[in-house]
PDB file of C-alpha atoms in Angstrom:
ATOM      1  CA  ASN A   1       0.073  -0.132   0.177  1.00 62.00           C
ATOM      2  CA  ALA A   2       1.747   3.013  -1.194  1.00 77.00           C
ATOM      3  CA  GLY A   3      -0.181   5.825  -0.013  1.00 94.00           C
ATOM      4  CA  VAL A   4       0.205   8.698  -1.838  1.00 97.00           C
ATOM      5  CA  THR A   5       3.245   9.155  -4.496  1.00 96.00           C
ATOM      6  CA  GLN A   6       4.715  12.324  -5.632  1.00 96.00           C
ATOM      7  CA  THR A   7       7.042  12.941  -8.226  1.00 96.00           C
ATOM      8  CA  PRO A   8       9.496  14.377  -8.869  1.00 97.00           C
ATOM      9  CA  LYS A   9      10.711  14.881  -5.727  1.00 96.00           C
ATOM     10  CA  PHE A  10      13.342  17.629  -6.795  1.00 97.00           C
ATOM     11  CA  GLN A  11      13.130  19.791  -9.707  1.00 97.00           C
ATOM     12  CA  VAL A  12      14.852  22.905 -10.863  1.00 97.00           C
ATOM     13  CA  LEU A  13      13.180  24.926 -13.820  1.00 97.00           C
ATOM     14  CA  LYS A  14      14.109  27.766 -15.687  1.00 97.00           C
ATOM     15  CA  THR A  15      11.529  31.053 -15.462  1.00 98.00           C
ATOM     16  CA  GLY A  16       8.978  30.385 -18.313  1.00 97.00           C
ATOM     17  CA  GLN A  17       9.201  26.421 -18.088  1.00 97.00           C
ATOM     18  CA  SER A  18       6.226  24.520 -17.556  1.00 96.00           C
ATOM     19  CA  MET A  19       6.105  21.507 -15.710  1.00 97.00           C
ATOM     20  CA  THR A  20       3.681  18.629 -14.016  1.00 98.00           C
ATOM     21  CA  LEU A  21       3.922  17.523 -10.493  1.00 98.00           C
ATOM     22  CA  GLN A  22       2.280  14.181 -10.560  1.00 98.00           C
ATOM     23  CA  CYS A  23       0.230  12.652  -7.853  1.00 98.00           C
ATOM     24  CA  ALA A  24      -0.957   9.286  -7.161  1.00 98.00           C
ATOM     25  CA  GLN A  25      -2.921   7.428  -4.613  1.00 97.00           C
ATOM     26  CA  ASP A  26      -4.003   3.849  -3.837  1.00 95.00           C
ATOM     27  CA  MET A  27      -6.560   4.381  -1.141  1.00 93.00           C
ATOM     28  CA  ASN A  28      -9.675   5.110  -2.911  1.00 93.00           C
ATOM     29  CA  HIS A  29      -9.814   8.593  -1.460  1.00 94.00           C
ATOM     30  CA  GLU A  30     -12.345  10.928  -2.863  1.00 93.00           C
ATOM     31  CA  TYR A  31     -10.610  14.152  -1.751  1.00 94.00           C
ATOM     32  CA  MET A  32      -7.470  15.142  -2.787  1.00 96.00           C
ATOM     33  CA  SER A  33      -5.341  18.471  -2.750  1.00 96.00           C
ATOM     34  CA  TRP A  34      -2.096  20.344  -3.590  1.00 98.00           C
ATOM     35  CA  TYR A  35      -0.645  22.498  -0.811  1.00 97.00           C
ATOM     36  CA  ARG A  36       2.640  24.831  -0.904  1.00 97.00           C
ATOM     37  CA  GLN A  37       4.889  25.344   2.094  1.00 95.00           C
ATOM     38  CA  ASP A  38       6.879  28.187   2.117  1.00 95.00           C
ATOM     39  CA  PRO A  39       9.182  29.460   4.995  1.00 90.00           C
ATOM     40  CA  GLY A  40       7.619  31.093   7.723  1.00 89.00           C
ATOM     41  CA  MET A  41       4.269  30.170   6.298  1.00 91.00           C
ATOM     42  CA  GLY A  42       1.560  27.784   6.890  1.00 92.00           C
ATOM     43  CA  LEU A  43       0.666  25.239   4.287  1.00 95.00           C
ATOM     44  CA  ARG A  44      -1.492  26.970   1.322  1.00 96.00           C
ATOM     45  CA  LEU A  45      -4.101  25.253  -0.595  1.00 95.00           C
ATOM     46  CA  ILE A  46      -3.407  25.724  -4.276  1.00 97.00           C
ATOM     47  CA  HIS A  47      -6.290  23.425  -6.047  1.00 97.00           C
ATOM     48  CA  TYR A  48      -8.382  20.414  -4.313  1.00 96.00           C
ATOM     49  CA  SER A  49     -10.764  18.002  -5.759  1.00 96.00           C
ATOM     50  CA  VAL A  50     -13.721  16.393  -4.210  1.00 93.00           C
ATOM     51  CA  GLY A  51     -13.866  13.534  -6.891  1.00 94.00           C
ATOM     52  CA  ALA A  52     -12.981  12.448 -10.521  1.00 95.00           C
ATOM     53  CA  GLY A  53     -14.307  15.085 -12.848  1.00 96.00           C
ATOM     54  CA  ILE A  54     -14.451  17.786 -10.068  1.00 96.00           C
ATOM     55  CA  THR A  55     -11.910  20.666  -9.070  1.00 97.00           C
ATOM     56  CA  ASP A  56     -11.909  23.803  -7.390  1.00 95.00           C
ATOM     57  CA  GLN A  57      -9.769  26.474  -6.520  1.00 96.00           C
ATOM     58  CA  GLY A  58      -8.307  27.216  -2.948  1.00 94.00           C
ATOM     59  CA  GLU A  59      -6.196  29.735  -1.640  1.00 93.00           C
ATOM     60  CA  VAL A  60      -3.405  30.187  -4.138  1.00 96.00           C
ATOM     61  CA  PRO A  61      -4.526  28.985  -7.305  1.00 97.00           C
ATOM     62  CA  ASN A  62      -2.884  31.514  -9.903  1.00 96.00           C
ATOM     63  CA  GLY A  63      -0.180  29.694 -12.111  1.00 96.00           C
ATOM     64  CA  TYR A  64      -1.502  26.399 -11.490  1.00 98.00           C
ATOM     65  CA  ASN A  65      -4.044  24.144 -13.290  1.00 97.00           C
ATOM     66  CA  VAL A  66      -5.266  20.653 -12.097  1.00 98.00           C
ATOM     67  CA  SER A  67      -7.282  18.110 -13.705  1.00 97.00           C
ATOM     68  CA  ARG A  68      -8.986  15.007 -12.027  1.00 97.00           C
ATOM     69  CA  SER A  69      -9.858  12.479 -14.804  1.00 97.00           C
ATOM     70  CA  THR A  70      -9.526   9.386 -12.174  1.00 97.00           C
ATOM     71  CA  THR A  71      -9.996   8.753  -8.654  1.00 96.00           C
ATOM     72  CA  GLU A  72      -6.389   7.897  -8.503  1.00 97.00           C
ATOM     73  CA  ASP A  73      -4.448  10.775 -10.096  1.00 98.00           C
ATOM     74  CA  PHE A  74      -4.232  14.581  -9.488  1.00 98.00           C
ATOM     75  CA  PRO A  75      -1.528  16.345 -11.327  1.00 98.00           C
ATOM     76  CA  LEU A  76      -0.534  19.691 -10.683  1.00 98.00           C
ATOM     77  CA  ARG A  77       0.793  21.853 -13.988  1.00 98.00           C
ATOM     78  CA  LEU A  78       2.866  24.839 -13.543  1.00 97.00           C
ATOM     79  CA  LEU A  79       1.904  26.799 -16.736  1.00 92.00           C
ATOM     80  CA  SER A  80       4.950  29.154 -17.013  1.00 96.00           C
ATOM     81  CA  ALA A  81       6.937  29.068 -14.003  1.00 97.00           C
ATOM     82  CA  ALA A  82       8.065  32.046 -12.030  1.00 97.00           C
ATOM     83  CA  PRO A  83      10.514  32.446  -8.997  1.00 97.00           C
ATOM     84  CA  SER A  84       7.689  32.941  -6.812  1.00 97.00           C
ATOM     85  CA  GLN A  85       6.794  29.275  -7.068  1.00 98.00           C
ATOM     86  CA  THR A  86       9.945  28.172  -5.592  1.00 98.00           C
ATOM     87  CA  SER A  87       8.337  26.250  -2.995  1.00 97.00           C
ATOM     88  CA  VAL A  88       7.790  22.590  -1.521  1.00 96.00           C
ATOM     89  CA  TYR A  89       4.701  21.055  -3.063  1.00 98.00           C
ATOM     90  CA  PHE A  90       2.553  18.433  -1.003  1.00 97.00           C
ATOM     91  CA  CYS A  91      -0.031  16.698  -2.550  1.00 98.00           C
ATOM     92  CA  ALA A  92      -2.392  15.204   0.079  1.00 97.00           C
ATOM     93  CA  THR A  93      -5.800  13.271   0.436  1.00 96.00           C
ATOM     94  CA  ARG A  94      -8.665  12.841   3.101  1.00 92.00           C
ATOM     95  CA  VAL A  95     -11.408  10.611   3.700  1.00 81.00           C
ATOM     96  CA  ARG A  96     -14.278  11.213   6.354  1.00 75.00           C
ATOM     97  CA  GLY A  97     -14.600   7.835   7.642  1.00 69.00           C
ATOM     98  CA  ASP A  98     -10.926   8.174   9.268  1.00 66.00           C
ATOM     99  CA  GLY A  99     -11.742  11.309  11.229  1.00 76.00           C
ATOM    100  CA  ASN A 100     -10.711  13.288   8.120  1.00 85.00           C
ATOM    101  CA  THR A 101      -7.436  12.304   8.649  1.00 90.00           C
ATOM    102  CA  ILE A 102      -4.883  13.625   5.932  1.00 94.00           C
ATOM    103  CA  TYR A 103      -2.289  11.619   4.075  1.00 95.00           C
ATOM    104  CA  PHE A 104       0.485  13.653   2.566  1.00 97.00           C
ATOM    105  CA  GLY A 105       2.961  12.675  -0.106  1.00 96.00           C
ATOM    106  CA  GLU A 106       6.340  12.969   0.606  1.00 95.00           C
ATOM    107  CA  GLY A 107       6.795  16.454  -1.207  1.00 96.00           C
ATOM    108  CA  SER A 108       8.188  18.086  -4.527  1.00 97.00           C
ATOM    109  CA  TRP A 109      10.839  20.626  -3.882  1.00 96.00           C
ATOM    110  CA  LEU A 110      10.558  22.815  -6.578  1.00 97.00           C
ATOM    111  CA  THR A 111      13.250  25.696  -7.558  1.00 97.00           C
ATOM    112  CA  VAL A 112      12.615  28.240 -10.074  1.00 97.00           C
ATOM    113  CA  VAL A 113      15.845  30.124 -11.584  1.00 97.00           C
TER     114      VAL A 113
ATOM    115  CA  ILE B   1      -8.166  36.952   7.777  1.00 56.00           C
ATOM    116  CA  LEU B   2      -8.061  33.894  10.027  1.00 69.00           C
ATOM    117  CA  ASN B   3      -4.469  33.430  11.738  1.00 88.00           C
ATOM    118  CA  VAL B   4      -3.322  30.172  13.305  1.00 95.00           C
ATOM    119  CA  GLU B   5      -0.689  30.692  15.499  1.00 96.00           C
ATOM    120  CA  GLN B   6       2.226  28.491  16.605  1.00 97.00           C
ATOM    121  CA  SER B   7       4.604  29.204  19.387  1.00 97.00           C
ATOM    122  CA  PRO B   8       7.499  29.064  19.768  1.00 97.00           C
ATOM    123  CA  GLN B   9       8.625  28.808  15.863  1.00 96.00           C
ATOM    124  CA  SER B  10      11.492  26.844  16.977  1.00 96.00           C
ATOM    125  CA  LEU B  11      12.658  25.001  19.913  1.00 95.00           C
ATOM    126  CA  HIS B  12      15.887  23.287  21.071  1.00 97.00           C
ATOM    127  CA  VAL B  13      15.404  20.732  23.884  1.00 96.00           C
ATOM    128  CA  GLN B  14      18.006  18.528  25.657  1.00 97.00           C
ATOM    129  CA  GLU B  15      17.379  14.786  25.070  1.00 97.00           C
ATOM    130  CA  GLY B  16      15.163  13.502  27.887  1.00 97.00           C
ATOM    131  CA  ASP B  17      13.658  16.633  28.746  1.00 97.00           C
ATOM    132  CA  SER B  18       9.893  17.221  28.507  1.00 97.00           C
ATOM    133  CA  THR B  19       8.736  19.927  26.539  1.00 97.00           C
ATOM    134  CA  ASN B  20       5.380  21.619  25.148  1.00 96.00           C
ATOM    135  CA  PHE B  21       4.322  23.935  22.605  1.00 95.00           C
ATOM    136  CA  THR B  22       1.234  25.652  21.760  1.00 98.00           C
ATOM    137  CA  CYS B  23      -1.180  26.329  18.445  1.00 98.00           C
ATOM    138  CA  SER B  24      -3.717  29.400  19.010  1.00 97.00           C
ATOM    139  CA  PHE B  25      -6.493  30.059  16.733  1.00 96.00           C
ATOM    140  CA  PRO B  26      -9.928  32.014  16.543  1.00 92.00           C
ATOM    141  CA  SER B  27     -12.696  30.203  18.723  1.00 87.00           C
ATOM    142  CA  SER B  28     -15.470  30.990  16.558  1.00 86.00           C
ATOM    143  CA  ASN B  29     -17.234  28.122  14.329  1.00 84.00           C
ATOM    144  CA  PHE B  30     -14.780  25.718  15.558  1.00 89.00           C
ATOM    145  CA  TYR B  31     -14.737  22.397  14.244  1.00 90.00           C
ATOM    146  CA  ALA B  32     -11.628  20.397  14.448  1.00 92.00           C
ATOM    147  CA  LEU B  33      -8.029  20.700  15.084  1.00 95.00           C
ATOM    148  CA  HIS B  34      -5.058  18.624  13.552  1.00 96.00           C
ATOM    149  CA  TRP B  35      -1.672  17.700  14.533  1.00 97.00           C
ATOM    150  CA  TYR B  36       1.028  16.696  12.304  1.00 97.00           C
ATOM    151  CA  ARG B  37       4.345  15.673  12.639  1.00 97.00           C
ATOM    152  CA  TRP B  38       6.722  16.577   9.579  1.00 96.00           C
ATOM    153  CA  GLU B  39      10.300  15.217   9.206  1.00 94.00           C
ATOM    154  CA  THR B  40      11.910  16.974   6.143  1.00 88.00           C
ATOM    155  CA  ALA B  41      11.931  15.094   3.110  1.00 86.00           C
ATOM    156  CA  LYS B  42       9.416  12.678   4.778  1.00 92.00           C
ATOM    157  CA  SER B  43       5.278  12.923   4.343  1.00 94.00           C
ATOM    158  CA  PRO B  44       3.881  14.717   7.464  1.00 95.00           C
ATOM    159  CA  GLU B  45       2.139  12.036   9.519  1.00 95.00           C
ATOM    160  CA  ALA B  46      -1.031  12.788  11.426  1.00 95.00           C
ATOM    161  CA  LEU B  47      -0.948  12.711  15.182  1.00 97.00           C
ATOM    162  CA  PHE B  48      -4.038  13.808  16.407  1.00 96.00           C
ATOM    163  CA  VAL B  49      -7.541  15.074  15.016  1.00 94.00           C
ATOM    164  CA  MET B  50      -9.141  16.758  17.876  1.00 94.00           C
ATOM    165  CA  THR B  51     -12.979  17.838  18.021  1.00 92.00           C
ATOM    166  CA  LEU B  52     -14.460  18.151  21.535  1.00 92.00           C
ATOM    167  CA  ASN B  53     -13.558  20.995  24.106  1.00 93.00           C
ATOM    168  CA  GLY B  54     -11.367  19.452  26.983  1.00 93.00           C
ATOM    169  CA  ASP B  55     -10.161  16.592  24.825  1.00 93.00           C
ATOM    170  CA  GLU B  56      -6.940  15.158  25.574  1.00 96.00           C
ATOM    171  CA  LYS B  57      -5.341  12.693  23.547  1.00 96.00           C
ATOM    172  CA  LYS B  58      -2.093  10.532  23.683  1.00 97.00           C
ATOM    173  CA  LYS B  59       0.062   8.675  21.501  1.00 95.00           C
ATOM    174  CA  GLY B  60       3.171   7.017  23.099  1.00 96.00           C
ATOM    175  CA  ARG B  61       4.800   9.829  24.640  1.00 97.00           C
ATOM    176  CA  ILE B  62       2.946  12.549  22.906  1.00 98.00           C
ATOM    177  CA  SER B  63      -0.163  14.237  23.954  1.00 98.00           C
ATOM    178  CA  ALA B  64      -2.404  16.782  23.399  1.00 98.00           C
ATOM    179  CA  THR B  65      -5.046  18.868  24.734  1.00 98.00           C
ATOM    180  CA  LEU B  66      -7.749  21.225  23.406  1.00 97.00           C
ATOM    181  CA  ASN B  67      -9.320  24.420  24.671  1.00 97.00           C
ATOM    182  CA  THR B  68     -11.998  25.445  22.204  1.00 95.00           C
ATOM    183  CA  LYS B  69     -13.616  28.368  24.086  1.00 95.00           C
ATOM    184  CA  GLU B  70     -10.398  30.146  24.337  1.00 95.00           C
ATOM    185  CA  GLY B  71      -8.717  28.807  21.261  1.00 95.00           C
ATOM    186  CA  TYR B  72      -5.728  26.864  22.007  1.00 96.00           C
ATOM    187  CA  SER B  73      -4.175  23.441  21.886  1.00 98.00           C
ATOM    188  CA  TYR B  74      -1.156  22.123  23.313  1.00 98.00           C
ATOM    189  CA  LEU B  75       1.184  19.569  22.330  1.00 98.00           C
ATOM    190  CA  TYR B  76       3.538  17.800  25.022  1.00 98.00           C
ATOM    191  CA  ILE B  77       6.342  15.477  24.604  1.00 98.00           C
ATOM    192  CA  LYS B  78       7.458  13.574  27.528  1.00 97.00           C
ATOM    193  CA  GLY B  79      11.290  12.752  27.691  1.00 97.00           C
ATOM    194  CA  SER B  80      12.539  13.991  24.503  1.00 97.00           C
ATOM    195  CA  GLN B  81      14.408  11.586  21.930  1.00 96.00           C
ATOM    196  CA  PRO B  82      16.197  12.241  19.170  1.00 95.00           C
ATOM    197  CA  GLU B  83      13.879  10.848  16.693  1.00 94.00           C
ATOM    198  CA  ASP B  84      11.130  13.800  18.247  1.00 96.00           C
ATOM    199  CA  SER B  85      13.247  16.214  16.160  1.00 97.00           C
ATOM    200  CA  ALA B  86      10.692  17.398  13.584  1.00 97.00           C
ATOM    201  CA  THR B  87       8.435  20.164  12.674  1.00 97.00           C
ATOM    202  CA  TYR B  88       5.184  19.886  14.295  1.00 98.00           C
ATOM    203  CA  LEU B  89       1.991  21.678  12.322  1.00 97.00           C
ATOM    204  CA  CYS B  90      -1.562  22.244  13.719  1.00 97.00           C
ATOM    205  CA  ALA B  91      -4.530  23.154  11.195  1.00 96.00           C
ATOM    206  CA  LEU B  92      -7.739  24.512  12.223  1.00 95.00           C
ATOM    207  CA  VAL B  93     -11.020  23.428  10.589  1.00 91.00           C
ATOM    208  CA  ARG B  94     -13.829  25.836  10.619  1.00 82.00           C
ATOM    209  CA  GLY B  95     -17.045  24.430   9.256  1.00 75.00           C
ATOM    210  CA  SER B  96     -18.157  21.224   7.830  1.00 70.00           C
ATOM    211  CA  ASN B  97     -16.838  22.072   4.269  1.00 72.00           C
ATOM    212  CA  TYR B  98     -13.528  21.195   6.166  1.00 78.00           C
ATOM    213  CA  GLN B  99     -11.127  23.617   4.806  1.00 83.00           C
ATOM    214  CA  LEU B 100      -8.376  23.850   6.824  1.00 90.00           C
ATOM    215  CA  ILE B 101      -6.099  26.737   8.166  1.00 93.00           C
ATOM    216  CA  TRP B 102      -2.395  25.614   8.684  1.00 96.00           C
ATOM    217  CA  GLY B 103       0.096  27.454  11.296  1.00 96.00           C
ATOM    218  CA  ALA B 104       3.673  27.847  10.435  1.00 96.00           C
ATOM    219  CA  GLY B 105       4.713  25.002  12.836  1.00 96.00           C
ATOM    220  CA  THR B 106       7.238  24.548  15.368  1.00 97.00           C
ATOM    221  CA  LYS B 107      10.522  23.245  14.838  1.00 97.00           C
ATOM    222  CA  LEU B 108      12.004  21.049  17.389  1.00 97.00           C
ATOM    223  CA  ILE B 109      15.442  20.065  17.714  1.00 97.00           C
ATOM    224  CA  ILE B 110      16.717  17.447  20.398  1.00 96.00           C
ATOM    225  CA  LYS B 111      20.058  17.827  21.518  1.00 92.00           C
ATOM    226  CA  PRO B 112      21.985  14.895  22.590  1.00 88.00           C
TER     227      PRO B 112
END
C-alpha cells in the first residue's frame, strides 16, 4: 500500500518553463489537494478535488492548473514557472471515515531560477 | 483573515527533557483541530484529530489538549528523544466544508 506518491521529488526549472507534478494515491480517497509550503508560513491550498471530474480553486491558485480524470491521479501543472513558485509542494488526500485524517505525499522541492 | 499561530517558531530541547508548544486559533465556528509531525523529506504524518473542548489525546510519549472556548491546543512531548526532532504542524478546521487553516509550525530540535 503506497499511500500518496508524488513525483518528481526535486526539480529545477527556468523561468517561463512549464511542468507537471504528478500525484497518485491507492487508497480510493475521494478528496485530493495540492498545497505549497513556504518558510515561515502555513501550508496554503492551491487546488482541490472532491472526486473524479471535479476540481476547485484553493487559496493560491494563480499560475497552476489541475485535472482529475480518475480517482487515483491528481496532477498539478505549472503553466509558466516564476521564481515566486519556488516552494515545497505537497499532494494530500482525505477521507471522512477516518476522522478526516489527511494523508500526505513526501513533497516535491521545486526551484525556479 | 484567520490566523493560526504556533509558538514558539523553533525550540531546542535537551534529550530526556519534556517540552510543550502551543497552537492558537480563533475560537468561533470551531469544527476540529489537527496535529501533524513532519520530518524533512518525509510525508507529514497525522498525530491527532481533536474535536471536543477538553479533549486530551495521547500517542506514546506525545499528548495534546484542546480548549475551544479560549482557542488553543497544547502538544506535549515527555522525555524527548532524537527521533522527536521534526516540525509540528497544527491546522484549524472551521465549518463542515472542512477547509483547513494551517499554522507555520514549531521546529523541534533535540540535542543529545
